[in-house]
């Protein structure tokens, strides 16, 4: 907005105030964001009109704009929360906590925990920091003093707190001057003109002429000044006319029919959505002017005057006595944070692709698996052939697993135009390669008509899946999407169309027509379960489509108006585009979806680009682009260039780039047909892990090629790279593991294990047997409570405590403290913990029925922040506060009784509850409502595990059946009966437990007769281990935190450690190593086992006598035994198309217990 237009807003504000249009004045203040009326703000705060307070603030700042804004919103919402508590309105307080305050948990989880604890107090003034809280009136006054300091210090409010010094009725004066000037221009000016309208220019009519119509009886203006010598104005006044609106306005485009004249042509059975309702997106687009130094105004309050806080500005604020101090990481004093350390800048690998890389994509789960395409030139005589190849690289081992040359799979099925084109000019290159969301498929878009879809089955196993003659001319882009939960392939091409294909059958679902130039890129996305597609064309037009036949919903122009690509941040909340014009001007911008306007334009493109600039987003924090022979990085929240990386030189003018999912690795195309892989600290550690894994495998056989085990690979990938995600506010890709005890824990702090074990077959391998206490470190935790057998056991997510549930319905909590012997305060076998109880002395005891609680099935699940535990022992389900041990609530009285609990990985308010009547109830804690009831088992539920990668819930029951359910609509996808070995019938109450591997694709199945690894999408057993008869049954088992080991306990008190990749036994801990000699083994044995959430070699067991033991290997060893060698010539029990269980042994029985 120009400065004159801005001044006009102030004039209108003055006029409205003079005319007493009070509500309209404040509405315009908020919507324009030009003037913050502190007096009005103070009045609304004093009156407690919190909704209006936040609404007014929203015109000037948002919660996450900067530290000051965060504190402003926090103080307001906390005051609203405390007032609800003071009125004993618990339901309102909970609603404020969930809807308003939970957003701050991302920045300061401990503070959010403390605020949550206030719900448990009869009077929140019992909290030491709130002990001086007075009444509501005084508290608001104290808070207001603090808010004024924060607002005045906030750079976003700079120059907005003072209203311009204007003479009274300035707008009236200007209008009178204008009318005076118009009157001077009259051909026949009257001495005393009677002006009654402003709707048309003034003109004195002929003596007998009619006057202009009057819109009102009372004139707006005061007495007209005497005609004076105002200079005439030119044809162009100070306020330029507003540009015409775009023909297809973007407001509400997702719910309104299209006004575009080109209809979409359906090419097959409809898969489109029904009536849609989604927040308005992209309204009234505005292409930014050529000056890139301005943050453009937008509808969500990012106004011209907004700037990020100068890095050196102090943010110290003295907090009043009734305010909990709040600290948000990443907003410290000055530029002290380690933002640059998060960026992958170090060249860790150089891969010789053989020809110039055109497109690259990392596997979504196995994050060192890189798919790359070539543009290859072979010369023979006078004939040159351009052939597009694809290669699949395991970056960790530097091995190219797969190389595929282009060929048409079935020429007879191709269209005649394609056949003719190939005969005329056989030159073909790859425009795009991309993985499907689950990593089971990848697509290749070629420069001639064709799209080829491959299926990936692990290792080197790549198979032809679909070949689609998609477009006339080149296929310029390719993407996967899941409208109506059906995987589809989206393509665009030179024929100006976008097409949607069934990824399973290749059937065409939709053809979208409306572009007037070749379509350059597609970007599918969804919001509030509404699926849509953005597309860009070579004329710079951007359009958006729903999966229906109503045509394009938007039509606007991208900066540069040529080659543009679009991408969302990892959490799907921010939309960016990168484009290059025909004369080399490049732009990276962020869009305001609610306005369809450019919100930010990032600086740093100083010279015309020598090629089309490619870009990518890193999680929710960074942008990167290849330009000027370097890689340029931006912080998403700052338009200024953050840094550049040369990658040791040798980059082309516009290198192609691609991040892996966690942002720890960055693939960059380089000169001389090389792909350089850059890494940050976590990425380097990840690659070293793979390097050692590859080295170990290669030593197994000097003849065979080293084979990287994808399950182990994905486990190491997740373990070593997820720490990077913890520094990101979005954190969407932090890997979590669904535990046997119903916990869904974040694995951000898992320490990577760099294996240095030798599998040299020249040495005789021997199973590591631990028979003496000195051969391992074990600790029996102290007991001073009456506890019977331990039914459930889990480490807290912080790794500093162990929680047990005994069969008598009592919970036991052991906490480790920081000390000279334990500097980390984490659980360890070297220091005894404290059996913790609150000062009140109460116990966390579950509700029980009249029946003997010893006979009931116990279950519990721990919240991600360790604040709450949900638990049941045959009676009602109880929700306990872990800090105070108080029972927050109870619900769901039996029958049926709960037998297993699991929190939804993305929403702690959703919990899956397995019941003893064989059903699974999906329960929303917040609204106290069962959302779905799943039926598929015939006996009680014994295990539940979520996968946030596949969006599925896996269940197991006492019926030895495994079911897979969609966590989107809760439909049953697959079911399979566990194969119980002949001659070893399971007992009537035999449990089957399930736990997801760290890759979230494979899962462990535990039954008293076996251990097995399953693949979730196909529900196939990949590996199985059977105890040798007459061995004792398995009582429990779990993955280690990095999913590289499996710990299993047996009813004969033995504990075994397996290599997870192939379920081969590597270490056995016999009862004599941890049980006193006077203890009878048949009577005392482990019932449950739990793995430390960060230390891969630590685990704990719960015994039938109520004891809990923690185990670690001796420090000199540092690990549990050595894995046995793979046996040459062995018959693998793994199907050839399975991806991930490593080398299987054919003589399993010889290796069994």
CSV table of N, CA and C in Angstrom, one decimal, residues 713-760:
chain,number,residue,atom,x,y,z
A,713,UNK,N,18.8,-50.5,8.4
A,713,UNK,CA,19.1,-49.1,7.9
A,713,UNK,C,18.1,-48.1,8.3
A,714,UNK,N,16.8,-48.4,8.2
A,714,UNK,CA,15.8,-47.5,8.6
A,714,UNK,C,15.8,-47.2,10.0
A,715,UNK,N,16.1,-48.2,10.8
A,715,UNK,CA,16.2,-48.0,12.3
A,715,UNK,C,17.4,-47.1,12.6
A,716,UNK,N,18.5,-47.3,12.0
A,716,UNK,CA,19.6,-46.4,12.3
A,716,UNK,C,19.3,-45.0,11.8
A,717,UNK,N,18.7,-44.9,10.6
A,717,UNK,CA,18.3,-43.6,10.1
A,717,UNK,C,17.5,-42.9,11.0
A,718,UNK,N,16.4,-43.5,11.5
A,718,UNK,CA,15.5,-42.8,12.4
A,718,UNK,C,16.2,-42.4,13.7
A,719,UNK,N,17.0,-43.4,14.2
A,719,UNK,CA,17.7,-43.1,15.5
A,719,UNK,C,18.6,-42.0,15.5
A,720,UNK,N,19.4,-41.9,14.4
A,720,UNK,CA,20.4,-40.9,14.3
A,720,UNK,C,20.0,-39.6,13.8
A,721,UNK,N,18.9,-39.5,13.0
A,721,UNK,CA,18.5,-38.3,12.4
A,721,UNK,C,17.4,-37.6,13.1
A,722,UNK,N,16.7,-38.3,14.0
A,722,UNK,CA,15.5,-37.7,14.6
A,722,UNK,C,15.8,-36.6,15.6
A,723,UNK,N,17.0,-36.6,16.1
A,723,UNK,CA,17.4,-35.5,17.0
A,723,UNK,C,17.3,-34.1,16.3
A,724,UNK,N,17.5,-34.1,15.0
A,724,UNK,CA,17.4,-32.8,14.3
A,724,UNK,C,16.0,-32.3,14.4
A,725,UNK,N,15.0,-33.2,14.4
A,725,UNK,CA,13.7,-32.7,14.4
A,725,UNK,C,13.2,-32.1,15.6
A,726,UNK,N,13.9,-32.3,16.7
A,726,UNK,CA,13.5,-31.8,18.0
A,726,UNK,C,13.7,-30.3,18.1
A,727,UNK,N,14.6,-29.8,17.3
A,727,UNK,CA,14.8,-28.3,17.3
A,727,UNK,C,13.8,-27.6,16.4
A,728,UNK,N,13.0,-28.3,15.7
A,728,UNK,CA,12.1,-27.7,14.8
A,728,UNK,C,10.7,-27.6,15.4
A,729,UNK,N,10.1,-26.5,15.3
A,729,UNK,CA,8.8,-26.3,15.9
A,729,UNK,C,7.8,-27.3,15.3
A,730,UNK,N,7.9,-27.6,14.1
A,730,UNK,CA,6.9,-28.5,13.5
A,730,UNK,C,7.1,-29.9,14.0
A,731,UNK,N,8.4,-30.4,14.0
A,731,UNK,CA,8.7,-31.7,14.5
A,731,UNK,C,7.9,-32.8,14.0
A,732,UNK,N,7.3,-32.6,12.8
A,732,UNK,CA,6.4,-33.6,12.3
A,732,UNK,C,7.0,-34.9,12.0
A,733,UNK,N,8.3,-35.0,11.7
A,733,UNK,CA,8.9,-36.2,11.2
A,733,UNK,C,9.7,-36.9,12.3
A,734,UNK,N,9.7,-36.5,13.5
A,734,UNK,CA,10.4,-37.2,14.6
A,734,UNK,C,9.8,-38.6,14.7
A,735,UNK,N,10.6,-39.6,14.6
A,735,UNK,CA,10.2,-41.0,14.6
A,735,UNK,C,9.7,-41.4,16.0
A,736,UNK,N,8.6,-42.1,16.1
A,736,UNK,CA,8.1,-42.6,17.3
A,736,UNK,C,7.9,-44.1,17.3
A,737,UNK,N,8.0,-44.7,18.4
A,737,UNK,CA,7.9,-46.2,18.5
A,737,UNK,C,6.7,-46.5,19.3
A,738,UNK,N,5.8,-47.4,18.9
A,738,UNK,CA,4.7,-47.8,19.6
A,738,UNK,C,5.0,-49.0,20.5
A,739,UNK,N,5.0,-48.8,21.8
A,739,UNK,CA,5.5,-49.8,22.7
A,739,UNK,C,4.5,-50.9,23.0
A,740,UNK,N,5.1,-52.0,23.5
A,740,UNK,CA,4.2,-53.1,24.0
A,740,UNK,C,3.3,-52.7,25.1
A,741,UNK,N,3.7,-51.7,25.9
A,741,UNK,CA,2.9,-51.3,27.0
A,741,UNK,C,2.0,-50.1,26.7
A,742,UNK,N,1.8,-49.9,25.4
A,742,UNK,CA,0.8,-48.8,25.1
A,742,UNK,C,1.5,-47.4,25.0
A,743,UNK,N,2.8,-47.4,25.1
A,743,UNK,CA,3.4,-46.0,25.0
A,743,UNK,C,3.8,-45.7,23.6
A,744,UNK,N,3.6,-44.4,23.2
A,744,UNK,CA,4.0,-44.0,21.9
A,744,UNK,C,5.1,-42.9,22.2
A,745,UNK,N,6.3,-43.3,22.1
A,745,UNK,CA,7.4,-42.4,22.6
A,745,UNK,C,8.1,-41.8,21.4
A,746,UNK,N,8.6,-40.5,21.6
A,746,UNK,CA,9.4,-39.9,20.7
A,746,UNK,C,10.9,-40.4,20.8
A,747,UNK,N,11.5,-40.6,19.7
A,747,UNK,CA,12.9,-41.2,19.8
A,747,UNK,C,13.9,-40.1,19.4
A,748,UNK,N,13.7,-38.9,19.8
A,748,UNK,CA,14.6,-37.8,19.4
A,748,UNK,C,15.9,-37.9,20.1
A,749,UNK,N,16.0,-38.6,21.3
A,749,UNK,CA,17.2,-38.7,22.0
A,749,UNK,C,17.9,-40.0,21.9
A,750,UNK,N,17.5,-40.9,21.0
A,750,UNK,CA,18.1,-42.2,20.9
A,750,UNK,C,19.5,-42.1,20.5
A,751,UNK,N,20.4,-42.7,21.2
A,751,UNK,CA,21.8,-42.6,20.8
A,751,UNK,C,22.1,-43.7,19.7
A,752,UNK,N,22.7,-43.2,18.6
A,752,UNK,CA,22.9,-44.2,17.5
A,752,UNK,C,24.0,-45.2,17.9
A,753,UNK,N,23.8,-46.4,17.4
A,753,UNK,CA,24.8,-47.4,17.7
A,753,UNK,C,25.6,-47.6,16.5
A,754,UNK,N,26.9,-47.4,16.5
A,754,UNK,CA,27.8,-47.6,15.4
A,754,UNK,C,28.5,-48.9,15.6
A,755,UNK,N,28.1,-49.9,14.9
A,755,UNK,CA,28.5,-51.3,15.1
A,755,UNK,C,29.9,-51.5,14.7
A,756,UNK,N,30.7,-52.1,15.6
A,756,UNK,CA,32.0,-52.5,15.3
A,756,UNK,C,32.3,-53.9,15.4
A,757,UNK,N,31.2,-54.7,15.2
A,757,UNK,CA,31.3,-56.1,15.5
A,757,UNK,C,31.8,-56.9,14.2
A,758,UNK,N,32.6,-57.9,14.4
A,758,UNK,CA,33.2,-58.6,13.3
A,758,UNK,C,32.4,-59.9,13.2
A,759,UNK,N,32.0,-60.2,11.9
A,759,UNK,CA,31.4,-61.4,11.6
A,759,UNK,C,32.3,-62.3,10.8
A,760,UNK,N,33.5,-62.2,11.0
A,760,UNK,CA,34.5,-63.0,10.2
A,760,UNK,C,34.2,-64.4,10.4
